[in-house]
JSON list of C-alpha atoms in Angstrom, two decimals:
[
{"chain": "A", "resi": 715, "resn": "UNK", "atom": "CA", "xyz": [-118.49, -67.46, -61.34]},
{"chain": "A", "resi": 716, "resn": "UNK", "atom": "CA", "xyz": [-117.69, -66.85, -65.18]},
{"chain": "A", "resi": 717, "resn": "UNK", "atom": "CA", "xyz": [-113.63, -68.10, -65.85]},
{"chain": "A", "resi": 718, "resn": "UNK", "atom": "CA", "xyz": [-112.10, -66.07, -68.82]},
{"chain": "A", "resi": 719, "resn": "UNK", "atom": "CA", "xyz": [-113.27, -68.55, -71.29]},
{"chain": "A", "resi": 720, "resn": "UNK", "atom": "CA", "xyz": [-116.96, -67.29, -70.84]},
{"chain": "A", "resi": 721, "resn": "UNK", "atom": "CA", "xyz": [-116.58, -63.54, -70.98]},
{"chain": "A", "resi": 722, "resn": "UNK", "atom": "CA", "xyz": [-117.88, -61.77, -73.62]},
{"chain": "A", "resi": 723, "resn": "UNK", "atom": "CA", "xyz": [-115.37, -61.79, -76.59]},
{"chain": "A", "resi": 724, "resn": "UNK", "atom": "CA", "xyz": [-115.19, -58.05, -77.26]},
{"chain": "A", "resi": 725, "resn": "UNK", "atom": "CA", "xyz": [-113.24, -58.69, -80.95]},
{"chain": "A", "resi": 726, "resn": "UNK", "atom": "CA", "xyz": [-116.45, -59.94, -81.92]},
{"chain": "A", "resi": 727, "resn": "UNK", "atom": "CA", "xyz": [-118.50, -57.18, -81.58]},
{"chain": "A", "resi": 728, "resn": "UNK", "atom": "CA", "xyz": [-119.98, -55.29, -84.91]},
{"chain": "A", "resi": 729, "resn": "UNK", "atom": "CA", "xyz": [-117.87, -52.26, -85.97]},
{"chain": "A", "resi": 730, "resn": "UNK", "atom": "CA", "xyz": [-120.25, -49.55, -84.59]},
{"chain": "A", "resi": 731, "resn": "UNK", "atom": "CA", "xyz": [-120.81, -51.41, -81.35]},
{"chain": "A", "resi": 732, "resn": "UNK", "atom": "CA", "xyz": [-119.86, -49.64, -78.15]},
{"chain": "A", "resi": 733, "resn": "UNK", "atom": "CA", "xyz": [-117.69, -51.98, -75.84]},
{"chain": "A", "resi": 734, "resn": "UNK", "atom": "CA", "xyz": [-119.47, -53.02, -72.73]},
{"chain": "A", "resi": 735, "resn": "UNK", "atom": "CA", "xyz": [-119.48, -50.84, -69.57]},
{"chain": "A", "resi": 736, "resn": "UNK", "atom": "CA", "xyz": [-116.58, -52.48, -68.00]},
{"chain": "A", "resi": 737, "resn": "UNK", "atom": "CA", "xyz": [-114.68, -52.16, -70.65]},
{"chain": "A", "resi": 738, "resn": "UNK", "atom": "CA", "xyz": [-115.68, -48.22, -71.21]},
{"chain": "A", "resi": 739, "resn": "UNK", "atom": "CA", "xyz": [-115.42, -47.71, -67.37]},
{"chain": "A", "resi": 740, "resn": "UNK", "atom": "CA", "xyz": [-111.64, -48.31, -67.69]},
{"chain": "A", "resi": 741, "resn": "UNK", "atom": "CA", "xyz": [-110.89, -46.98, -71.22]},
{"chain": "A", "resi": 742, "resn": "UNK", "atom": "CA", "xyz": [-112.41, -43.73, -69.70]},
{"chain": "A", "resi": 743, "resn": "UNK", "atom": "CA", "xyz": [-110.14, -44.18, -66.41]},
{"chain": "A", "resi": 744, "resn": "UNK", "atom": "CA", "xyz": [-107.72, -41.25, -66.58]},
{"chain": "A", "resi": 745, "resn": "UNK", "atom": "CA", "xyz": [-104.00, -43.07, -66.91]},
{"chain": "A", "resi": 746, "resn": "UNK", "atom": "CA", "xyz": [-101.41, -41.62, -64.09]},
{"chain": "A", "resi": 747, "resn": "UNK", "atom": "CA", "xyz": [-98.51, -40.21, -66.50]},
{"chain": "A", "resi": 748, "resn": "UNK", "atom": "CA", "xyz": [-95.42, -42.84, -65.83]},
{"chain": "A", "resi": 749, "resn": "UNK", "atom": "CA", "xyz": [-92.83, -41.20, -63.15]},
{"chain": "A", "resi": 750, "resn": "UNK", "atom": "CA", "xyz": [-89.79, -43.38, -64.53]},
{"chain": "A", "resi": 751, "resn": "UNK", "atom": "CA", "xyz": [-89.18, -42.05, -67.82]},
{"chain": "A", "resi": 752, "resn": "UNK", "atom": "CA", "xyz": [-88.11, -45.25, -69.07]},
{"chain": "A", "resi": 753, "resn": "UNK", "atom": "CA", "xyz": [-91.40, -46.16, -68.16]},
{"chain": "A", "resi": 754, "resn": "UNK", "atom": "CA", "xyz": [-94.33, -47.14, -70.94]},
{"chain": "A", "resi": 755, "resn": "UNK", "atom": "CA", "xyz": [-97.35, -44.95, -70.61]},
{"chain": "A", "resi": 756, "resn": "UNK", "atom": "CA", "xyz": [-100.52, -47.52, -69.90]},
{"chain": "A", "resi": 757, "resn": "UNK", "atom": "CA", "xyz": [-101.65, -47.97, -73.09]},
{"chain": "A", "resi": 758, "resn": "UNK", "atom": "CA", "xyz": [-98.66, -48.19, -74.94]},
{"chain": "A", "resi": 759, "resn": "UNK", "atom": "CA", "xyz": [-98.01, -50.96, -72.45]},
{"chain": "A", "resi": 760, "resn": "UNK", "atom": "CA", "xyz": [-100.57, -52.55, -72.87]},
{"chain": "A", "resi": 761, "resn": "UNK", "atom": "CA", "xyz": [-100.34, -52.50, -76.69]},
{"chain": "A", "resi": 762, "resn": "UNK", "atom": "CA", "xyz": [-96.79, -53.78, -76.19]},
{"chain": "A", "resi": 763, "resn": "UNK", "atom": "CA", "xyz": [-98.35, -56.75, -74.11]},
{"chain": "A", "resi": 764, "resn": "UNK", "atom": "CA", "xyz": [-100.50, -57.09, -76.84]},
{"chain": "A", "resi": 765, "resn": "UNK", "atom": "CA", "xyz": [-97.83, -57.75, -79.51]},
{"chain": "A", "resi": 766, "resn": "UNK", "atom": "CA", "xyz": [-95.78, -59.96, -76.94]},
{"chain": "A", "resi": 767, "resn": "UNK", "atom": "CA", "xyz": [-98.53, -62.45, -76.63]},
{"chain": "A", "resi": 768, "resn": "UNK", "atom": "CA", "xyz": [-99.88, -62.97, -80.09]},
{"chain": "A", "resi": 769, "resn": "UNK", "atom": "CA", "xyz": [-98.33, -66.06, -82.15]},
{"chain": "A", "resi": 770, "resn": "UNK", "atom": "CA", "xyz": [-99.19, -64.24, -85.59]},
{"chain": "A", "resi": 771, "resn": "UNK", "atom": "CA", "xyz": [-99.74, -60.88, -87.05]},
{"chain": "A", "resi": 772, "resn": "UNK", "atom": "CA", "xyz": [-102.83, -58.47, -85.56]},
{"chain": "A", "resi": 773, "resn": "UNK", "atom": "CA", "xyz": [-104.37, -55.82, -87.53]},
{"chain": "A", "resi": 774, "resn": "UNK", "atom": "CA", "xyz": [-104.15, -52.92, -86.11]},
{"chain": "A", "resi": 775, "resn": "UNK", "atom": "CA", "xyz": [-107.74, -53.45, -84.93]},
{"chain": "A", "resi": 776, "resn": "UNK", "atom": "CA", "xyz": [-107.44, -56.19, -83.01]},
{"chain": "A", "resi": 777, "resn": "UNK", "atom": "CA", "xyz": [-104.64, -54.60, -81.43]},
{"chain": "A", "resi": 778, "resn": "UNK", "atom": "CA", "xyz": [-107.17, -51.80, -80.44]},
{"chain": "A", "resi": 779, "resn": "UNK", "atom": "CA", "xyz": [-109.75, -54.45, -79.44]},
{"chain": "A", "resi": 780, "resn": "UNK", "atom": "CA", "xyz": [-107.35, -56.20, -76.76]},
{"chain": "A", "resi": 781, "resn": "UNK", "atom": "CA", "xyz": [-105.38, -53.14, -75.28]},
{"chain": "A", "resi": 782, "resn": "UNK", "atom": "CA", "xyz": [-108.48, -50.95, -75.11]},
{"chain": "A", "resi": 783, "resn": "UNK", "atom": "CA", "xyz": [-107.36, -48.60, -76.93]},
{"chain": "A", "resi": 784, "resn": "UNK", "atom": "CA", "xyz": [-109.90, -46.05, -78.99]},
{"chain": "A", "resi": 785, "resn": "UNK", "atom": "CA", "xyz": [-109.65, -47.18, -82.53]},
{"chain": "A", "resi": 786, "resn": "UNK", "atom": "CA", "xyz": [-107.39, -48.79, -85.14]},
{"chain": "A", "resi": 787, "resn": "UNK", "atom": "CA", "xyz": [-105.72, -45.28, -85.66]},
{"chain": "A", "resi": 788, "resn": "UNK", "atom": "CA", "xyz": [-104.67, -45.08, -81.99]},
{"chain": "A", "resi": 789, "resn": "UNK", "atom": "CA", "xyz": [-103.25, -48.73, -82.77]},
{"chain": "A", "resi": 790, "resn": "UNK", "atom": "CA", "xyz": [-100.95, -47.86, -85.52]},
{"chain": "A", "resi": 791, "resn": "UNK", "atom": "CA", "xyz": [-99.42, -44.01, -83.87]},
{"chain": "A", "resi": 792, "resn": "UNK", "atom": "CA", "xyz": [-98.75, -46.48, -80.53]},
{"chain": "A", "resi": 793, "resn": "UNK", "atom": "CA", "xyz": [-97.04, -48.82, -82.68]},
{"chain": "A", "resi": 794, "resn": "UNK", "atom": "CA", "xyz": [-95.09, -46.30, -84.53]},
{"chain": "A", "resi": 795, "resn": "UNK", "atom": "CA", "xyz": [-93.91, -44.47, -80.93]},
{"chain": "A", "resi": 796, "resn": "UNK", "atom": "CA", "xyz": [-92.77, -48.42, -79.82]},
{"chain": "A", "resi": 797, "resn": "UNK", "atom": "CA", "xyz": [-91.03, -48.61, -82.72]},
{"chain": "A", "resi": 798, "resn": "UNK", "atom": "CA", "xyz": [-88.87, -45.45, -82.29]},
{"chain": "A", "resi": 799, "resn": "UNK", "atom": "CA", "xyz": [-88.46, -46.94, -78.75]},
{"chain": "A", "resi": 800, "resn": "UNK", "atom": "CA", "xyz": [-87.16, -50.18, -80.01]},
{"chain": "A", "resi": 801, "resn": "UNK", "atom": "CA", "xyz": [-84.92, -48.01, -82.37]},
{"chain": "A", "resi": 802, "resn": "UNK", "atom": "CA", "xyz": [-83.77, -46.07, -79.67]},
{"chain": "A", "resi": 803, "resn": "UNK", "atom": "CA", "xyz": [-82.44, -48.02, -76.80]},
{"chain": "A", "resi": 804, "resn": "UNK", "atom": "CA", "xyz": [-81.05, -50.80, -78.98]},
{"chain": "A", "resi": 805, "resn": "UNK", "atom": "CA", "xyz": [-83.20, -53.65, -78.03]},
{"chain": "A", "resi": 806, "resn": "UNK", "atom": "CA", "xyz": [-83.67, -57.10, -79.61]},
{"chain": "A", "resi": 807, "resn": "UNK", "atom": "CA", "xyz": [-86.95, -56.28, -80.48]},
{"chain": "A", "resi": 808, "resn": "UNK", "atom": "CA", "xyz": [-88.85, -54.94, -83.74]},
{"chain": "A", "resi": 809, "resn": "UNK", "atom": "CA", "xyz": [-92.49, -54.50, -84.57]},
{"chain": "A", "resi": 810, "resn": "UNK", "atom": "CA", "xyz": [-92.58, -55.36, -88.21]},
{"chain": "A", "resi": 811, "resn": "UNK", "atom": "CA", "xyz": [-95.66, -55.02, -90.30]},
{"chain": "A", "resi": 812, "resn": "UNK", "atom": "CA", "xyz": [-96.49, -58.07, -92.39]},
{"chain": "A", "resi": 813, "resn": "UNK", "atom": "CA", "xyz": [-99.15, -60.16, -93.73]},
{"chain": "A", "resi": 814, "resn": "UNK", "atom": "CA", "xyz": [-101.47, -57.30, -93.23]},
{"chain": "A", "resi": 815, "resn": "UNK", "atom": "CA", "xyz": [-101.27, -56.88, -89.54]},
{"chain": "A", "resi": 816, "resn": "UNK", "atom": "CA", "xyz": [-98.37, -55.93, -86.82]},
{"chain": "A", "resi": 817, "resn": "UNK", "atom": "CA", "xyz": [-95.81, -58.45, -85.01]},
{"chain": "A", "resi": 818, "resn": "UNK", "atom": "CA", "xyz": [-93.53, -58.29, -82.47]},
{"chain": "A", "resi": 819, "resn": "UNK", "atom": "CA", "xyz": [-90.20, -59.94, -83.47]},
{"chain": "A", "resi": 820, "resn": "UNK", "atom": "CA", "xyz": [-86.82, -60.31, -82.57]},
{"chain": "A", "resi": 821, "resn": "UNK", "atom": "CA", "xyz": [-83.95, -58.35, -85.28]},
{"chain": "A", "resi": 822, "resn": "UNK", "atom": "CA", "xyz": [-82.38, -60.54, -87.74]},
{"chain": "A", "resi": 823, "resn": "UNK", "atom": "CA", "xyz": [-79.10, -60.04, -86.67]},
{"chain": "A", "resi": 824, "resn": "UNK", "atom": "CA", "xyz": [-79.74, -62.53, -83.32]},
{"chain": "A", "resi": 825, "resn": "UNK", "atom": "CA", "xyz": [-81.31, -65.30, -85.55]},
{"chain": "A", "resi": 826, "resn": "UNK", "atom": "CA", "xyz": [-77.90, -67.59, -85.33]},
{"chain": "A", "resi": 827, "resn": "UNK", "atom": "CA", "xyz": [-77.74, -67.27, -81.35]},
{"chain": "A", "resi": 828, "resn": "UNK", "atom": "CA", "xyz": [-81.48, -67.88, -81.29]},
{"chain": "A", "resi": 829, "resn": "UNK", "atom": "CA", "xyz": [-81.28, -70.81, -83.54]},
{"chain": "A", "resi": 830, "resn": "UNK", "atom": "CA", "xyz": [-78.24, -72.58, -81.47]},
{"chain": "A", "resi": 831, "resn": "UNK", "atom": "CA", "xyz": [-80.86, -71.93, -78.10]},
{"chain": "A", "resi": 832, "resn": "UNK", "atom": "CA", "xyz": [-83.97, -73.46, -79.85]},
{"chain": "A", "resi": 833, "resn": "UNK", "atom": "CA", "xyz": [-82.86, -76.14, -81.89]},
{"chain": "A", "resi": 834, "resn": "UNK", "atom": "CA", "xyz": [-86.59, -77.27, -82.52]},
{"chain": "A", "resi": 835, "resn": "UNK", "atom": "CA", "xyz": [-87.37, -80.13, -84.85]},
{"chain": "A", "resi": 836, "resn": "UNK", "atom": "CA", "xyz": [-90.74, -77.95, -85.74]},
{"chain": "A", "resi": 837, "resn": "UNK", "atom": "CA", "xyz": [-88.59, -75.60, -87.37]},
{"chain": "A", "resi": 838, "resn": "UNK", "atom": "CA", "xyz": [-89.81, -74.96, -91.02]},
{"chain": "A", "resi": 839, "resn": "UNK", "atom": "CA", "xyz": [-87.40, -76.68, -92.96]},
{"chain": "A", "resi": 840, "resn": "UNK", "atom": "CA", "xyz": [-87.77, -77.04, -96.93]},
{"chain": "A", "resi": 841, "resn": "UNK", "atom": "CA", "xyz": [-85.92, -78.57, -99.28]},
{"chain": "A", "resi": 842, "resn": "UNK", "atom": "CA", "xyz": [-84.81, -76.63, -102.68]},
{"chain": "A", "resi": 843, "resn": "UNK", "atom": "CA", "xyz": [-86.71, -78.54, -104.84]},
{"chain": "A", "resi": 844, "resn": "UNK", "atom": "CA", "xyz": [-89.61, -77.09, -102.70]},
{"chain": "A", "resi": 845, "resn": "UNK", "atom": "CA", "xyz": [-88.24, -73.55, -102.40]},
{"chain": "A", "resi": 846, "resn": "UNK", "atom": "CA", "xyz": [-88.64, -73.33, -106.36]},
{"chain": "A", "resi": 847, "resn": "UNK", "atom": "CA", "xyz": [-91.99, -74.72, -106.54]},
{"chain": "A", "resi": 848, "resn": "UNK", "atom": "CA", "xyz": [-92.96, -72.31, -103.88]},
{"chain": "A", "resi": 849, "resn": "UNK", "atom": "CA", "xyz": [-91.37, -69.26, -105.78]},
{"chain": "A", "resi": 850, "resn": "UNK", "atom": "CA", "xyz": [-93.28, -70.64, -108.92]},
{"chain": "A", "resi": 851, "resn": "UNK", "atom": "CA", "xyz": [-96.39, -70.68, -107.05]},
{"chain": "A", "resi": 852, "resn": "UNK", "atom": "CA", "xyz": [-96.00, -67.33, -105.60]},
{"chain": "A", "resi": 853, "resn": "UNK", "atom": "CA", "xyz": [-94.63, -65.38, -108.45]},
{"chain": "A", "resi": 854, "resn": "UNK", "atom": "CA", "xyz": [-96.86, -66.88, -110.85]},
{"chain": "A", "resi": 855, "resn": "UNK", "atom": "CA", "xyz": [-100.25, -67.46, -108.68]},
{"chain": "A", "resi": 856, "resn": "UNK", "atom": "CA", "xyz": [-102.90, -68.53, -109.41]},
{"chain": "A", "resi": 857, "resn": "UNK", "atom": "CA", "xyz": [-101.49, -71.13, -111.29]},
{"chain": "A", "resi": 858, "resn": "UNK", "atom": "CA", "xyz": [-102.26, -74.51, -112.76]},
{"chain": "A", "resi": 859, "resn": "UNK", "atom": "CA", "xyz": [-100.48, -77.53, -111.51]},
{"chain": "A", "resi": 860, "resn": "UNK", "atom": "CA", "xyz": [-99.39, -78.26, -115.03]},
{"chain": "A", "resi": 861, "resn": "UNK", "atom": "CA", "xyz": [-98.03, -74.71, -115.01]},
{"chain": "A", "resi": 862, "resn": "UNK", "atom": "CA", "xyz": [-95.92, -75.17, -112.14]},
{"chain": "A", "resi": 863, "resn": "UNK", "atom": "CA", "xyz": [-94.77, -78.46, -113.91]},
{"chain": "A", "resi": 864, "resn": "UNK", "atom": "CA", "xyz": [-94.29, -76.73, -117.21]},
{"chain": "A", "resi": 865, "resn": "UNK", "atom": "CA", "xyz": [-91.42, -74.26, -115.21]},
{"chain": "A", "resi": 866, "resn": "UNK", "atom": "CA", "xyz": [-89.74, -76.38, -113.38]},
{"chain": "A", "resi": 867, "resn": "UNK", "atom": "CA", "xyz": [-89.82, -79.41, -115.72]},
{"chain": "A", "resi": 868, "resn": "UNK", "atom": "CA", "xyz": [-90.84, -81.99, -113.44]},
{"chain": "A", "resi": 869, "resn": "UNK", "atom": "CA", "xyz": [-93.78, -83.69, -111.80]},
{"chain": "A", "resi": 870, "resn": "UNK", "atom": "CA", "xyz": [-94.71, -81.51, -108.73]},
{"chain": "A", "resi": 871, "resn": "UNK", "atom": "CA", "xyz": [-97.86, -83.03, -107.37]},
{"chain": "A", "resi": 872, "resn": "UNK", "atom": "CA", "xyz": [-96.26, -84.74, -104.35]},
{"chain": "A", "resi": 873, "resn": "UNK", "atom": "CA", "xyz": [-94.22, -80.79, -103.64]},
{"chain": "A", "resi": 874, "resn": "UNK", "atom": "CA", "xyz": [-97.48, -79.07, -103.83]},
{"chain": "A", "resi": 875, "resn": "UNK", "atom": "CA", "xyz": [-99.14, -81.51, -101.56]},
{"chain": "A", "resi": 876, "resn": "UNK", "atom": "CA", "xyz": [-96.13, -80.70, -99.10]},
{"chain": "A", "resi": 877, "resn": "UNK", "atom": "CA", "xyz": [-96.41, -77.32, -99.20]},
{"chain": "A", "resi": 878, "resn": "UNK", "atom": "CA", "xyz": [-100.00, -77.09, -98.49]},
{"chain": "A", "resi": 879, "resn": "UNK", "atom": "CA", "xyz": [-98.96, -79.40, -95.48]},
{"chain": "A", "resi": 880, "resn": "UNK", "atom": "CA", "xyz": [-96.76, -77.27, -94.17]},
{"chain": "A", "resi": 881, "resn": "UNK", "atom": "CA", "xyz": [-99.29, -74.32, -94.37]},
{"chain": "A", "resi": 882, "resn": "UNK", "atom": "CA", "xyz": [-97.51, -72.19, -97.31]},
{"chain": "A", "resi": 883, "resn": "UNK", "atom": "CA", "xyz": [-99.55, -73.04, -100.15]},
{"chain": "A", "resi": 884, "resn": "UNK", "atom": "CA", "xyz": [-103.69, -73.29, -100.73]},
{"chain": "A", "resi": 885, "resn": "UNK", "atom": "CA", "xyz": [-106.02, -73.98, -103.40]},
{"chain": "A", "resi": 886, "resn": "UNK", "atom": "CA", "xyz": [-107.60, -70.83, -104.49]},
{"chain": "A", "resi": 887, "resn": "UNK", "atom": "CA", "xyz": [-109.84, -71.87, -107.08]},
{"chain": "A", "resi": 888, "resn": "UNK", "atom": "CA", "xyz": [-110.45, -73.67, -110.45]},
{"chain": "A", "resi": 889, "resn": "UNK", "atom": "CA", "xyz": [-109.38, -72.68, -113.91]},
{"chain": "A", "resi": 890, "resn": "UNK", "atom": "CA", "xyz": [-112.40, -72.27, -116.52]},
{"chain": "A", "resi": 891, "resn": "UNK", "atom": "CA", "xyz": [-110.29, -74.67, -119.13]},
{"chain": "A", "resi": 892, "resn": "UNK", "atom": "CA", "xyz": [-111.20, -78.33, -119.63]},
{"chain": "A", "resi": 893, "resn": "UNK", "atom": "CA", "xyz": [-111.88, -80.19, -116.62]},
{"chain": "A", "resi": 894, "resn": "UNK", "atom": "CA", "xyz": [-111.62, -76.96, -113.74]},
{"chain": "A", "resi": 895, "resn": "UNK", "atom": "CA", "xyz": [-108.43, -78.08, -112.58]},
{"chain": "A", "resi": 896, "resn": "UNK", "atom": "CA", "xyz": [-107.46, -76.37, -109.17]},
{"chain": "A", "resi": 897, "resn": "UNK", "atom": "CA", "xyz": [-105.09, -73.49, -108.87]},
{"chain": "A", "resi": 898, "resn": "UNK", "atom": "CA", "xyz": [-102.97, -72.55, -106.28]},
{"chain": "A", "resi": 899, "resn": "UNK", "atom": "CA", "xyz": [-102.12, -69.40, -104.35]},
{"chain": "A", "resi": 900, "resn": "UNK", "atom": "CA", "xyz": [-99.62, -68.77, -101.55]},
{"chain": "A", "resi": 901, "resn": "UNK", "atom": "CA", "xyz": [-101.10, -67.97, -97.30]},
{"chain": "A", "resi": 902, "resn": "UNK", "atom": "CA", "xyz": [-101.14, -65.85, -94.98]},
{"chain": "A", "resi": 903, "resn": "UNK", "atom": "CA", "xyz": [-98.99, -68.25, -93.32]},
{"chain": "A", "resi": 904, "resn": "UNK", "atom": "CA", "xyz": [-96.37, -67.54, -96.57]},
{"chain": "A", "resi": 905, "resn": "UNK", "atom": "CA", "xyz": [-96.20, -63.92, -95.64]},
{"chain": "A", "resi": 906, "resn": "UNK", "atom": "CA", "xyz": [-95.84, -63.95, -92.13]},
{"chain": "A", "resi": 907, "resn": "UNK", "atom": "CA", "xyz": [-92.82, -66.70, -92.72]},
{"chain": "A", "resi": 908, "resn": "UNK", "atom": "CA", "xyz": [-90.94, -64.56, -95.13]},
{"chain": "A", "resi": 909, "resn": "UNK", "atom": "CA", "xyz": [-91.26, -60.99, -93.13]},
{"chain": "A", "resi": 910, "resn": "UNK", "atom": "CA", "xyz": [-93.66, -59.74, -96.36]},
{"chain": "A", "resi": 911, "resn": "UNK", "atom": "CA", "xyz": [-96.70, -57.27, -95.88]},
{"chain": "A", "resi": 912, "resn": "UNK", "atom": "CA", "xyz": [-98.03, -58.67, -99.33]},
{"chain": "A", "resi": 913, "resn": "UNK", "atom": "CA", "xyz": [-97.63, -60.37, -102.18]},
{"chain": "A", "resi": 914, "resn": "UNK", "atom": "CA", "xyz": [-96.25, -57.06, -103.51]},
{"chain": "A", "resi": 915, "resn": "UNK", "atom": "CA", "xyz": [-93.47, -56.88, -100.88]},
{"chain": "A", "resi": 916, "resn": "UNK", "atom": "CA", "xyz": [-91.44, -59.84, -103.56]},
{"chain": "A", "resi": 917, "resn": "UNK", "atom": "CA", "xyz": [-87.98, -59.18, -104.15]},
{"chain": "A", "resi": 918, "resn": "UNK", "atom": "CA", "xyz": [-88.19, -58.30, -108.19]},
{"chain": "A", "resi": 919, "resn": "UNK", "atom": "CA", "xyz": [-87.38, -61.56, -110.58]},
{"chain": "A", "resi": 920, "resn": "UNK", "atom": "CA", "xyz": [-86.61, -61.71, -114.21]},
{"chain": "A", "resi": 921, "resn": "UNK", "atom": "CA", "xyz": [-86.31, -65.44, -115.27]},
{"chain": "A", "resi": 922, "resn": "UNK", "atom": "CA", "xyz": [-82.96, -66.24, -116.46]},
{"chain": "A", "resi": 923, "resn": "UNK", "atom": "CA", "xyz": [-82.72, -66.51, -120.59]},
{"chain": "A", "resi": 924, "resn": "UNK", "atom": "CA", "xyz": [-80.96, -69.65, -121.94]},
{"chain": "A", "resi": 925, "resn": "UNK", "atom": "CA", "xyz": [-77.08, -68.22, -122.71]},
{"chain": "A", "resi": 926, "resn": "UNK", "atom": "CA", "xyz": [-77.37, -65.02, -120.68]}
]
């Protein structure tokens, strides 16, 4: 016998590659229409089973990989109709869209009874001295070590070491001045952390002026 482990992975399959008959055979099953009408239809159930399991954000086709469901468009109008469902009978649940894919999370306003129930030491935690190195970095990437220094006026070798430690910040590349020093760039990790789709998603910033 074959355990789960050894199945084929069907995520891995080229774009134009049909899924394999076992997979088509109950894609193509016709889905009895839910008699409860609180019910979820199959598929949106499964896409909702989907979003429950995952630890980080899915692109929509992923989602469509592991619910069979059609295509990435199916994806994204099942994940809209869960939203208005999450909307509509006031649950503690949200399907937000960041760092390019789609997560299922709980609404901000339950965060302090959430954090009282989990008190976990592996909770992100970062000081403000790293906060503002990580807004440097990530309003000003890619960037230069020394231009991280430069801002904040201080040596920030040992905070950009920490950062890419705890997953936040990465090495992008090298600058073409003297010596190709490396330059840093913010994660995927970043995104997902701070509820942003992209880099784009930052809150607007002017730098303060000296005596404004």
């Amino acid at each position: 016998m074959r355990g789960p482990a050894a199945r084929r992975r069907t995520d891995r399959l080229p774009a134009n590659a049909r899924l394999p008959l076992a997979y088509r055979l109950v894609a193509e099953r016709p889905e009895p229409a839910p008699t409860d009408p609180h019910a979820r239809p199959p598929r949106l159930a499964r896409l909702e089973a989907v979003l429950f399991l995952a630890d980080e954000p899915l692109t929509a086709r992923k989602i469509a990989s592991a619910a069979g469901l059609a295509n990435a468009a199916e994806a994204r109008e099942l994940v809209g109709r869960l939203r208005e469902l999450y909307d509509a009978d006031g649950t503690a649940f949200q399907v937000q869209e960041i760092a390019g894919g789609f997560q299922l999370l709980t609404r901000p306003a339950y965060r302090p009874w959430l954090v009282r129930a989990q008190r976990t030491a592996g909770e992100l935690r970062l000081t403000a001295a790293a906060l503002e190195t990580l807004a440097v970095v990530a309003y000003r990437q890619p960037i230069m070590r020394a231009d991280v220094e430069a801002v904040r006026g201080v040596g920030c070798g040992e905070l950009l070491t920490h950062l890419m430690e705890k997953g936040l910040v990465k090495i992008v590349g090298r600058h073409e001045s003297l010596g190709r020093p490396v330059i840093y760039g913010t994660t995927k990790k970043f995104l997902q952390v701070f509820g942003l789709g992209s880099i784009r998603d930052l809150p607007d910033y002017e730098p303060r002026r000296a005596g404004g």
